[in-house]
mmCIF file of C-alpha atoms and ligand atoms in Angstrom:
data_model
loop_
_atom_site.group_PDB
_atom_site.id
_atom_site.type_symbol
_atom_site.label_atom_id
_atom_site.label_comp_id
_atom_site.label_asym_id
_atom_site.label_seq_id
_atom_site.Cartn_x
_atom_site.Cartn_y
_atom_site.Cartn_z
ATOM 1 C CA UNK A 1 7.685 16.023 9.219
ATOM 2 C CA UNK A 2 5.939 19.390 8.945
ATOM 3 C CA UNK A 3 4.107 20.654 12.017
ATOM 4 C CA UNK A 4 1.482 23.314 12.475
ATOM 5 C CA UNK A 5 1.572 25.725 15.395
ATOM 6 C CA UNK A 6 -2.012 26.393 16.427
ATOM 7 C CA UNK A 7 -2.722 30.060 15.774
ATOM 8 C CA UNK A 8 -5.216 31.163 18.416
ATOM 9 C CA UNK A 9 -6.006 34.294 16.391
ATOM 10 C CA UNK A 10 -6.688 32.619 13.045
ATOM 11 C CA UNK A 11 -9.421 30.245 11.902
ATOM 12 C CA UNK A 12 -8.559 27.110 13.772
ATOM 13 C CA UNK A 13 -9.354 23.920 11.865
ATOM 14 C CA UNK A 14 -8.200 20.916 13.831
ATOM 15 C CA UNK A 15 -5.442 22.893 15.526
ATOM 16 C CA UNK A 16 -3.972 24.349 12.310
ATOM 17 C CA UNK A 17 -3.440 27.960 11.343
ATOM 18 C CA UNK A 18 -5.259 28.748 8.093
ATOM 19 C CA UNK A 19 -2.130 28.904 5.957
ATOM 20 C CA UNK A 20 -1.237 25.397 7.088
ATOM 21 C CA UNK A 21 -4.394 23.842 5.677
ATOM 22 C CA UNK A 22 -3.555 21.991 2.460
ATOM 23 C CA UNK A 23 -6.160 19.500 1.333
ATOM 24 C CA UNK A 24 -5.165 16.507 -0.780
ATOM 25 C CA UNK A 25 -7.287 17.855 -3.625
ATOM 26 C CA UNK A 26 -5.358 21.131 -3.604
ATOM 27 C CA UNK A 27 -1.978 19.422 -3.199
ATOM 28 C CA UNK A 28 -2.717 17.119 -6.139
ATOM 29 C CA UNK A 29 -3.759 20.017 -8.368
ATOM 30 C CA UNK A 30 -0.903 22.307 -7.289
ATOM 31 C CA UNK A 31 1.725 19.598 -7.835
ATOM 32 C CA UNK A 32 0.588 17.922 -11.038
ATOM 33 C CA UNK A 33 2.767 18.547 -14.115
ATOM 34 C CA UNK A 34 1.867 21.633 -16.199
ATOM 35 C CA UNK A 35 0.974 19.331 -19.081
ATOM 36 C CA UNK A 36 -1.338 17.166 -16.963
ATOM 37 C CA UNK A 37 -5.002 16.869 -17.885
ATOM 38 C CA UNK A 38 -5.844 16.534 -14.178
ATOM 39 C CA UNK A 39 -7.436 13.122 -14.743
ATOM 40 C CA UNK A 40 -4.884 11.219 -12.617
ATOM 41 C CA UNK A 41 -5.367 13.745 -9.811
ATOM 42 C CA UNK A 42 -9.076 13.115 -9.967
ATOM 43 C CA UNK A 43 -8.551 9.335 -9.805
ATOM 44 C CA UNK A 44 -6.543 9.860 -6.610
ATOM 45 C CA UNK A 45 -9.329 12.139 -5.342
ATOM 46 C CA UNK A 46 -11.790 9.303 -6.009
ATOM 47 C CA UNK A 47 -9.567 6.927 -3.997
ATOM 48 C CA UNK A 48 -9.373 9.487 -1.177
ATOM 49 C CA UNK A 49 -13.169 9.654 -1.177
ATOM 50 C CA UNK A 50 -13.357 5.864 -0.990
ATOM 51 C CA UNK A 51 -10.965 6.032 1.969
ATOM 52 C CA UNK A 52 -13.237 8.485 3.786
ATOM 53 C CA UNK A 53 -16.252 6.221 3.255
ATOM 54 C CA UNK A 54 -14.383 3.067 4.338
ATOM 55 C CA UNK A 55 -12.956 4.910 7.366
ATOM 56 C CA UNK A 56 -16.482 5.948 8.384
ATOM 57 C CA UNK A 57 -17.230 2.224 8.796
ATOM 58 C CA UNK A 58 -13.921 0.850 10.112
ATOM 59 C CA UNK A 59 -13.911 3.465 12.902
ATOM 60 C CA UNK A 60 -17.336 2.246 14.050
ATOM 61 C CA UNK A 61 -16.050 -1.315 14.493
ATOM 62 C CA UNK A 62 -18.550 -3.464 16.323
ATOM 63 C CA UNK A 63 -21.221 -0.761 16.101
ATOM 64 C CA UNK A 64 -21.761 -1.690 12.466
ATOM 65 C CA UNK A 65 -23.073 -4.938 11.056
ATOM 66 C CA UNK A 66 -19.825 -5.207 9.067
ATOM 67 C CA UNK A 67 -17.659 -7.134 11.507
ATOM 68 C CA UNK A 68 -17.281 -10.842 11.012
ATOM 69 C CA UNK A 69 -17.100 -13.156 8.041
ATOM 70 C CA UNK A 70 -18.932 -12.905 4.751
ATOM 71 C CA UNK A 71 -19.297 -16.685 4.654
ATOM 72 C CA UNK A 72 -17.474 -16.769 1.306
ATOM 73 C CA UNK A 73 -14.012 -18.039 0.370
ATOM 74 C CA UNK A 74 -12.463 -15.603 -2.130
ATOM 75 C CA UNK A 75 -10.234 -16.268 -5.112
ATOM 76 C CA UNK A 76 -7.257 -16.252 -2.685
ATOM 77 C CA UNK A 77 -8.742 -19.235 -0.855
ATOM 78 C CA UNK A 78 -9.179 -16.973 2.156
ATOM 79 C CA UNK A 79 -12.352 -16.338 4.131
ATOM 80 C CA UNK A 80 -13.727 -12.991 3.004
ATOM 81 C CA UNK A 81 -14.663 -10.595 5.780
ATOM 82 C CA UNK A 82 -17.800 -8.471 5.453
ATOM 83 C CA UNK A 83 -15.567 -5.395 5.576
ATOM 84 C CA UNK A 84 -13.440 -6.764 2.676
ATOM 85 C CA UNK A 85 -16.570 -6.930 0.545
ATOM 86 C CA UNK A 86 -17.771 -3.523 1.681
ATOM 87 C CA UNK A 87 -14.408 -1.863 0.991
ATOM 88 C CA UNK A 88 -14.246 -3.519 -2.420
ATOM 89 C CA UNK A 89 -17.726 -2.283 -3.301
ATOM 90 C CA UNK A 90 -16.862 1.262 -2.167
ATOM 91 C CA UNK A 91 -13.631 1.363 -4.212
ATOM 92 C CA UNK A 92 -15.452 0.020 -7.289
ATOM 93 C CA UNK A 93 -18.255 2.523 -6.892
ATOM 94 C CA UNK A 94 -15.984 5.554 -6.352
ATOM 95 C CA UNK A 95 -13.831 4.636 -9.366
ATOM 96 C CA UNK A 96 -16.739 4.020 -11.764
ATOM 97 C CA UNK A 97 -18.819 6.329 -13.893
ATOM 98 C CA UNK A 98 -16.391 9.235 -14.371
ATOM 99 C CA UNK A 99 -14.742 8.105 -17.605
ATOM 100 C CA UNK A 100 -11.345 7.999 -15.904
ATOM 101 C CA UNK A 101 -10.904 4.311 -14.989
ATOM 102 C CA UNK A 102 -11.123 1.567 -17.586
ATOM 103 C CA UNK A 103 -10.249 -1.562 -15.586
ATOM 104 C CA UNK A 104 -10.153 -2.436 -11.881
ATOM 105 C CA UNK A 105 -8.091 -5.352 -10.544
ATOM 106 C CA UNK A 106 -9.042 -6.264 -6.980
ATOM 107 C CA UNK A 107 -7.756 -8.802 -4.482
ATOM 108 C CA UNK A 108 -11.381 -9.662 -3.847
ATOM 109 C CA UNK A 109 -12.411 -10.363 -7.453
ATOM 110 C CA UNK A 110 -11.291 -13.382 -9.496
ATOM 111 C CA UNK A 111 -11.147 -11.421 -12.761
ATOM 112 C CA UNK A 112 -10.458 -7.782 -13.740
ATOM 113 C CA UNK A 113 -13.597 -5.608 -13.801
ATOM 114 C CA UNK A 114 -13.968 -3.768 -17.113
ATOM 115 C CA UNK A 115 -15.586 -0.405 -16.358
ATOM 116 C CA UNK A 116 -15.083 1.710 -19.490
ATOM 117 C CA UNK A 117 -13.565 0.741 -22.842
ATOM 118 C CA UNK A 118 -12.018 4.136 -23.577
ATOM 119 C CA UNK A 119 -10.985 5.486 -20.154
ATOM 120 C CA UNK A 120 -7.243 6.138 -19.623
ATOM 121 C CA UNK A 121 -6.444 4.462 -16.279
ATOM 122 C CA UNK A 122 -6.235 1.015 -14.670
ATOM 123 C CA UNK A 123 -6.473 0.717 -10.875
ATOM 124 C CA UNK A 124 -5.174 -2.324 -8.971
ATOM 125 C CA UNK A 125 -6.049 -2.550 -5.280
ATOM 126 C CA UNK A 126 -6.334 -4.547 -2.124
ATOM 127 C CA UNK A 127 -9.480 -2.974 -0.727
ATOM 128 C CA UNK A 128 -8.733 -4.034 2.814
ATOM 129 C CA UNK A 129 -5.315 -5.359 3.727
ATOM 130 C CA UNK A 130 -4.858 -6.979 7.105
ATOM 131 C CA UNK A 131 -8.526 -7.845 7.375
ATOM 132 C CA UNK A 132 -7.781 -10.701 9.774
ATOM 133 C CA UNK A 133 -7.159 -7.886 12.261
ATOM 134 C CA UNK A 134 -10.496 -6.098 11.878
ATOM 135 C CA UNK A 135 -12.265 -7.591 14.886
ATOM 136 C CA UNK A 136 -9.236 -7.056 17.141
ATOM 137 C CA UNK A 137 -9.198 -3.338 16.312
ATOM 138 C CA UNK A 138 -5.696 -3.432 14.846
ATOM 139 C CA UNK A 139 -4.802 -0.962 12.061
ATOM 140 C CA UNK A 140 -5.727 -2.093 8.528
ATOM 141 C CA UNK A 141 -5.335 -0.489 5.144
ATOM 142 C CA UNK A 142 -6.259 -0.104 1.482
ATOM 143 C CA UNK A 143 -3.377 -0.500 -0.997
ATOM 144 C CA UNK A 144 -3.613 0.805 -4.571
ATOM 145 C CA UNK A 145 -1.642 1.262 -7.768
ATOM 146 C CA UNK A 146 -2.519 3.145 -10.988
ATOM 147 C CA UNK A 147 -1.397 2.380 -14.557
ATOM 148 C CA UNK A 148 -2.005 4.569 -17.613
ATOM 149 C CA UNK A 149 -3.246 2.731 -20.735
ATOM 150 C CA UNK A 150 -1.079 3.197 -23.832
ATOM 151 C CA UNK A 151 -3.960 2.966 -26.309
ATOM 152 C CA UNK A 152 -7.518 3.974 -25.367
ATOM 153 C CA UNK A 153 -8.922 3.673 -28.910
ATOM 154 C CA UNK A 154 -9.538 -0.030 -28.374
ATOM 155 C CA UNK A 155 -11.218 -1.945 -25.552
ATOM 156 C CA UNK A 156 -8.794 -2.887 -22.741
ATOM 157 C CA UNK A 157 -6.821 -6.116 -22.958
ATOM 158 C CA UNK A 158 -4.570 -8.031 -20.567
ATOM 159 C CA UNK A 159 -1.650 -5.886 -21.804
ATOM 160 C CA UNK A 160 -3.347 -2.917 -20.089
ATOM 161 C CA UNK A 161 -3.446 -4.486 -16.624
ATOM 162 C CA UNK A 162 -0.873 -7.313 -16.462
ATOM 163 C CA UNK A 163 2.117 -4.986 -16.006
ATOM 164 C CA UNK A 164 5.276 -4.660 -13.902
ATOM 165 C CA UNK A 165 5.410 -2.103 -11.097
ATOM 166 C CA UNK A 166 7.870 -0.027 -13.170
ATOM 167 C CA UNK A 167 4.847 0.995 -15.271
ATOM 168 C CA UNK A 168 2.950 2.426 -12.289
ATOM 169 C CA UNK A 169 2.123 6.146 -12.553
ATOM 170 C CA UNK A 170 0.893 6.316 -8.968
ATOM 171 C CA UNK A 171 0.627 4.125 -5.866
ATOM 172 C CA UNK A 172 -0.278 4.501 -2.241
ATOM 173 C CA UNK A 173 -2.262 3.322 0.710
ATOM 174 C CA UNK A 174 -4.902 4.461 3.133
ATOM 175 C CA UNK A 175 -4.133 3.498 6.737
ATOM 176 C CA UNK A 176 -7.121 3.073 9.051
ATOM 177 C CA UNK A 177 -5.282 3.448 12.343
ATOM 178 C CA UNK A 178 -5.409 5.704 15.383
ATOM 179 C CA UNK A 179 -5.864 8.307 12.670
ATOM 180 C CA UNK A 180 -6.819 7.740 9.046
ATOM 181 C CA UNK A 181 -4.029 8.637 6.630
ATOM 182 C CA UNK A 182 -3.615 8.586 2.880
ATOM 183 C CA UNK A 183 -0.029 8.198 1.662
ATOM 184 C CA UNK A 184 0.690 8.323 -2.079
ATOM 185 C CA UNK A 185 3.256 9.064 -4.731
ATOM 186 C CA UNK A 186 2.937 9.978 -8.422
ATOM 187 C CA UNK A 187 6.687 9.681 -8.884
ATOM 188 C CA UNK A 188 7.427 13.074 -7.328
ATOM 189 C CA UNK A 189 8.134 11.905 -3.767
ATOM 190 C CA UNK A 190 5.827 10.436 -1.132
ATOM 191 C CA UNK A 191 3.281 12.626 0.623
ATOM 192 C CA UNK A 192 1.049 11.896 3.622
ATOM 193 C CA UNK A 193 -2.336 13.316 4.540
ATOM 194 C CA UNK A 194 -4.378 12.881 7.707
ATOM 195 C CA UNK A 195 -8.171 12.789 7.642
ATOM 196 C CA UNK A 196 -9.550 15.662 9.688
ATOM 197 C CA UNK A 197 -13.005 14.414 10.591
ATOM 198 C CA UNK A 198 -14.006 17.940 11.639
ATOM 199 C CA UNK A 199 -13.964 19.073 8.006
ATOM 200 C CA UNK A 200 -14.040 15.689 6.219
ATOM 201 C CA UNK A 201 -10.797 16.386 4.359
ATOM 202 C CA UNK A 202 -7.392 14.711 4.089
ATOM 203 C CA UNK A 203 -4.954 17.471 5.131
ATOM 204 C CA UNK A 204 -1.218 17.450 4.362
ATOM 205 C CA UNK A 205 0.723 16.372 7.458
ATOM 206 C CA UNK A 206 4.007 15.057 6.015
ATOM 207 C CA UNK A 207 5.394 16.019 2.598
ATOM 208 C CA UNK A 208 8.381 14.329 0.909
ATOM 209 C CA UNK A 209 8.383 11.340 3.273
ATOM 210 C CA UNK A 210 11.746 9.606 3.414
ATOM 211 C CA UNK A 211 13.120 6.585 5.273
ATOM 212 C CA UNK A 212 15.402 7.911 8.044
ATOM 213 C CA UNK A 213 19.161 7.375 7.761
ATOM 214 C CA UNK A 214 19.209 4.860 10.624
ATOM 215 C CA UNK A 215 16.620 2.033 10.754
ATOM 216 C CA UNK A 216 14.872 1.118 13.993
ATOM 217 C CA UNK A 217 12.727 -1.937 13.193
ATOM 218 C CA UNK A 218 12.474 -5.207 11.352
ATOM 219 C CA UNK A 219 9.041 -6.704 10.695
ATOM 220 C CA UNK A 220 9.224 -10.482 10.318
ATOM 221 C CA UNK A 221 6.921 -13.112 11.797
ATOM 222 C CA UNK A 222 9.708 -15.063 13.513
ATOM 223 C CA UNK A 223 7.246 -17.820 14.428
ATOM 224 C CA UNK A 224 7.519 -18.851 10.761
ATOM 225 C CA UNK A 225 11.319 -19.425 10.809
ATOM 226 C CA UNK A 226 10.841 -23.236 10.555
ATOM 227 C CA UNK A 227 8.971 -22.679 7.262
ATOM 228 C CA UNK A 228 11.542 -20.264 5.796
ATOM 229 C CA UNK A 229 14.555 -21.049 3.643
ATOM 230 C CA UNK A 230 17.979 -21.057 5.362
ATOM 231 C CA UNK A 231 18.867 -17.564 4.113
ATOM 232 C CA UNK A 232 16.264 -16.046 6.438
ATOM 233 C CA UNK A 233 17.982 -17.571 9.470
ATOM 234 C CA UNK A 234 21.237 -16.103 8.180
ATOM 235 C CA UNK A 235 19.552 -12.680 8.098
ATOM 236 C CA UNK A 236 18.170 -13.035 11.638
ATOM 237 C CA UNK A 237 21.638 -14.138 12.831
ATOM 238 C CA UNK A 238 23.126 -11.100 11.064
ATOM 239 C CA UNK A 239 20.661 -8.818 12.862
ATOM 240 C CA UNK A 240 21.742 -10.255 16.220
ATOM 241 C CA UNK A 241 25.439 -9.557 15.671
ATOM 242 C CA UNK A 242 26.878 -6.729 17.840
ATOM 243 C CA UNK A 243 28.263 -4.906 14.784
ATOM 244 C CA UNK A 244 24.966 -4.603 12.880
ATOM 245 C CA UNK A 245 22.051 -2.140 13.365
ATOM 246 C CA UNK A 246 20.397 -2.661 16.743
ATOM 247 C CA UNK A 247 16.791 -3.122 15.568
ATOM 248 C CA UNK A 248 13.598 -3.873 17.481
ATOM 249 C CA UNK A 249 11.241 -6.501 16.117
ATOM 250 C CA UNK A 250 7.732 -5.271 15.337
ATOM 251 C CA UNK A 251 5.251 -7.361 13.333
ATOM 252 C CA UNK A 252 1.632 -6.194 13.286
ATOM 253 C CA UNK A 253 0.301 -8.638 10.685
ATOM 254 C CA UNK A 254 -1.000 -5.686 8.671
ATOM 255 C CA UNK A 255 1.491 -4.834 5.931
ATOM 256 C CA UNK A 256 0.265 -1.248 5.564
ATOM 257 C CA UNK A 257 0.732 -0.552 9.286
ATOM 258 C CA UNK A 258 4.138 -2.254 9.350
ATOM 259 C CA UNK A 259 5.249 -0.401 6.219
ATOM 260 C CA UNK A 260 4.049 2.970 7.535
ATOM 261 C CA UNK A 261 5.834 2.612 10.887
ATOM 262 C CA UNK A 262 9.029 1.618 9.082
ATOM 263 C CA UNK A 263 8.682 4.584 6.704
ATOM 264 C CA UNK A 264 8.616 6.945 9.683
ATOM 265 C CA UNK A 265 11.191 5.262 11.924
ATOM 266 C CA UNK A 266 13.219 3.192 9.479
ATOM 267 C CA UNK A 267 13.186 -0.528 8.958
ATOM 268 C CA UNK A 268 12.265 -3.437 6.732
ATOM 269 C CA UNK A 269 9.103 -5.507 6.378
ATOM 270 C CA UNK A 270 9.247 -9.035 5.036
ATOM 271 C CA UNK A 271 6.875 -11.820 4.113
ATOM 272 C CA UNK A 272 9.247 -14.549 2.860
ATOM 273 C CA UNK A 273 8.496 -17.607 0.791
ATOM 274 C CA UNK A 274 7.832 -20.781 2.769
ATOM 275 C CA UNK A 275 8.581 -24.478 2.281
ATOM 276 C CA UNK A 276 4.991 -25.262 1.268
ATOM 277 C CA UNK A 277 4.401 -21.962 -0.526
ATOM 278 C CA UNK A 278 7.691 -20.722 -2.051
ATOM 279 C CA UNK A 279 5.956 -17.615 -3.441
ATOM 280 C CA UNK A 280 4.770 -16.662 0.043
ATOM 281 C CA UNK A 281 1.391 -15.073 0.767
ATOM 282 C CA UNK A 282 1.432 -11.508 -0.510
ATOM 283 C CA UNK A 283 0.319 -10.603 -4.000
ATOM 284 C CA UNK A 284 2.654 -8.813 -6.393
ATOM 285 C CA UNK A 285 0.270 -6.514 -8.235
ATOM 286 C CA UNK A 286 -1.694 -4.882 -5.421
ATOM 287 C CA UNK A 287 0.517 -5.405 -2.365
ATOM 288 C CA UNK A 288 4.205 -5.881 -3.244
ATOM 289 C CA UNK A 289 4.554 -3.571 -6.244
ATOM 290 C CA UNK A 290 2.671 -0.531 -4.838
ATOM 291 C CA UNK A 291 4.638 -0.740 -1.560
ATOM 292 C CA UNK A 292 7.906 -1.137 -3.491
ATOM 293 C CA UNK A 293 6.999 1.892 -5.644
ATOM 294 C CA UNK A 294 6.465 3.992 -2.503
ATOM 295 C CA UNK A 295 9.630 2.607 -0.909
ATOM 296 C CA UNK A 296 11.759 3.621 -3.917
ATOM 297 C CA UNK A 297 10.195 7.082 -3.942
ATOM 298 C CA UNK A 298 11.073 7.385 -0.219
ATOM 299 C CA UNK A 299 14.720 6.325 -0.646
ATOM 300 C CA UNK A 300 14.252 2.586 -0.001
ATOM 301 C CA UNK A 301 13.462 -0.414 -2.198
ATOM 302 C CA UNK A 302 11.464 -3.613 -2.551
ATOM 303 C CA UNK A 303 12.707 -7.074 -3.508
ATOM 304 C CA UNK A 304 11.420 -10.642 -3.828
ATOM 305 C CA UNK A 305 14.719 -11.788 -2.312
ATOM 306 C CA UNK A 306 16.714 -11.569 -5.525
ATOM 307 C CA UNK A 307 14.992 -9.108 -7.895
ATOM 308 C CA UNK A 308 13.461 -5.629 -7.538
ATOM 309 C CA UNK A 309 9.736 -6.184 -7.112
ATOM 310 C CA UNK A 310 9.078 -3.402 -9.629
ATOM 311 C CA UNK A 311 10.919 -5.334 -12.350
ATOM 312 C CA UNK A 312 8.765 -8.451 -12.089
ATOM 313 C CA UNK A 313 6.256 -8.863 -14.932
ATOM 314 C CA UNK A 314 3.209 -10.710 -13.578
ATOM 315 C CA UNK A 315 1.700 -13.697 -15.380
ATOM 316 C CA UNK A 316 -1.477 -13.577 -13.322
ATOM 317 C CA UNK A 317 -3.263 -10.721 -11.531
ATOM 318 C CA UNK A 318 -3.216 -12.666 -8.241
ATOM 319 C CA UNK A 319 0.376 -13.857 -8.544
ATOM 320 C CA UNK A 320 2.030 -14.175 -5.143
ATOM 321 C CA UNK A 321 5.598 -13.199 -4.343
ATOM 322 C CA UNK A 322 7.963 -13.019 -1.392
ATOM 323 C CA UNK A 323 8.082 -9.350 -0.309
ATOM 324 C CA UNK A 324 10.953 -7.498 1.397
ATOM 325 C CA UNK A 325 10.426 -3.748 1.444
ATOM 326 C CA UNK A 326 11.931 -0.760 3.257
ATOM 327 C CA UNK A 327 15.413 0.492 4.115
ATOM 328 C CA UNK A 328 17.732 -0.144 1.168
ATOM 329 C CA UNK A 329 20.683 -1.506 3.189
ATOM 330 C CA UNK A 330 18.438 -3.969 5.042
ATOM 331 C CA UNK A 331 16.803 -5.173 1.817
ATOM 332 C CA UNK A 332 20.269 -5.494 0.236
ATOM 333 C CA UNK A 333 21.433 -7.526 3.260
ATOM 334 C CA UNK A 334 18.363 -9.769 3.018
ATOM 335 C CA UNK A 335 19.168 -10.436 -0.637
ATOM 336 C CA UNK A 336 22.782 -11.235 0.251
ATOM 337 C CA UNK A 337 21.667 -13.699 2.938
ATOM 338 C CA UNK A 338 19.071 -15.303 0.660
ATOM 339 C CA UNK A 339 21.368 -15.653 -2.344
ATOM 340 C CA UNK A 340 24.481 -16.669 -0.355
ATOM 341 C CA UNK A 341 25.160 -20.316 -1.064
ATOM 342 C CA UNK A 342 22.011 -20.305 -3.205
HETATM 343 P P1 AHG B 401 -5.021 -9.603 3.455
HETATM 344 O O1 AHG B 401 -5.657 -9.296 4.784
HETATM 345 O O2 AHG B 401 -5.260 -8.523 2.442
HETATM 346 O O3 AHG B 401 -5.375 -10.975 2.962
HETATM 347 O O4 AHG B 401 -3.441 -9.641 3.643
HETATM 348 C C1 AHG B 401 -2.862 -9.447 4.872
HETATM 349 C C2 AHG B 401 -1.403 -9.693 4.696
HETATM 350 C C3 AHG B 401 -0.542 -8.531 5.173
HETATM 351 O O5 AHG B 401 -1.218 -7.392 5.505
HETATM 352 C C4 AHG B 401 0.112 -9.054 6.401
HETATM 353 O O6 AHG B 401 1.436 -8.607 6.504
HETATM 354 C C5 AHG B 401 0.038 -10.554 6.213
HETATM 355 O O7 AHG B 401 -1.108 -10.822 5.443
HETATM 356 C C6 AHG B 401 -0.076 -11.249 7.524
HETATM 357 O O8 AHG B 401 -0.109 -12.617 7.222
HETATM 358 P P2 AHG B 401 0.102 -13.656 8.424
HETATM 359 O O9 AHG B 401 -1.138 -13.532 9.253
HETATM 360 O O10 AHG B 401 0.238 -14.979 7.732
HETATM 361 O O11 AHG B 401 1.351 -13.237 9.161
HETATM 362 MN MN1 MN B 402 -3.657 -7.861 1.474
HETATM 363 MN MN1 MN B 403 -7.171 -7.790 1.537
#
C-alpha cells in the first residue's frame, strides 16, 4: 500500500505532495504496452467517468429521487432499483458513441446491446451490485469485464460476447463506499484508485494489489447453511478446527465490498449453490468471472466449487454459477470439501 506524506511546501491536493499525484488516466497511458493503440485505456477511462457520475448520485442517498424501487422486475426476476436503472443508463451512455465499444452485456438488460458494428471491444457489467443495500447506506459497486473482438470487419455475433473469463483483456470494479475506489487489472497486476472529489479524479492509492500471505476473513452467509450442500458444512467445520487459519466471519451482502476487504486483509468470499438453485445467485459473466480475473492477478483464484471460474464457457449471458473467490488456499480447501465424497 503506497502512502503519501503531505508536503506542506508543495501544491497540496487532497493531502498529497505533487509528485504523488497519479491520475488513472495517466497510469493507464503510462502502463499500456508500447504496441497499444490506447483504445482499451480509453474504454477504462470511460468506465471511470461512469463511476464518477454514479458516485455523484450514490453519495447523495436519500437526497436524490433515486432511492427505492423502479417498479419493474428485471430479467433476473429481481426487483430493479431506481439506482440500478440509473447506473445502467450511465454506463451505456459513457461507453457509447466513441467507436470503441461494439456490444454491452448488462445484468439489467435481457439481451446484449449492439452499439457499433465495427468497434473493437465488448463490455460486460453489473451496473450496480449489492443494490438491495442502497437504502441502508451499505457499500455497493459496479463490476465490469472487457473482451477484445477477434474480427471487427463483420457485425458482432454471440461469439464476440459469449466467452470464458480467460478471454478477458481487462476487469475491475468501482466501490461506492466510505470512499469511491476504482480497482482494475489489464493483466499486469491489480491497481486501485481513490476518487478525490476535490479535483474530480481517481488518484492512484494502491498499486500491484496482492492478497496478503495470511487470510483474516471468510465471507459466507451462514444463515443459508440449511440450503447448502454437505461440503459447505465440511468447510465451516474445517474453519473451526484449532489447526486451521483463525478467520473472522464478515458478510456484507455486497460482493464488491466483501471482495475488496478480503483483497486488502486476506480471505475468501463465497455464494454457494443451494438445494433449490444449484447454480446459486451470482452471474458468471459480469460478477464471477471479473472477480476471478482480479483474484488471479492478485495472487488468488476463483472457482465454482470444482472448476476455475475463468475456464467456464457460458451458454447464456445471464448464466448463474456458484462463486468462491479470494485466497488460493481457502478456495482450494473449499473445493476439497465440496468434492470430497462427491
Ligand atoms: P445484485 O444486487 O447485483 O443483484 O447482486 C448482489 C449479490 C452480491 O453482491 C451479494 O454478495 C449477494 O447478491 C447477496 O445476496 P443475498 O442477499 O442473497 O445474500
Ligand atoms: Mn450483482
Ligand atoms: Mn446488480
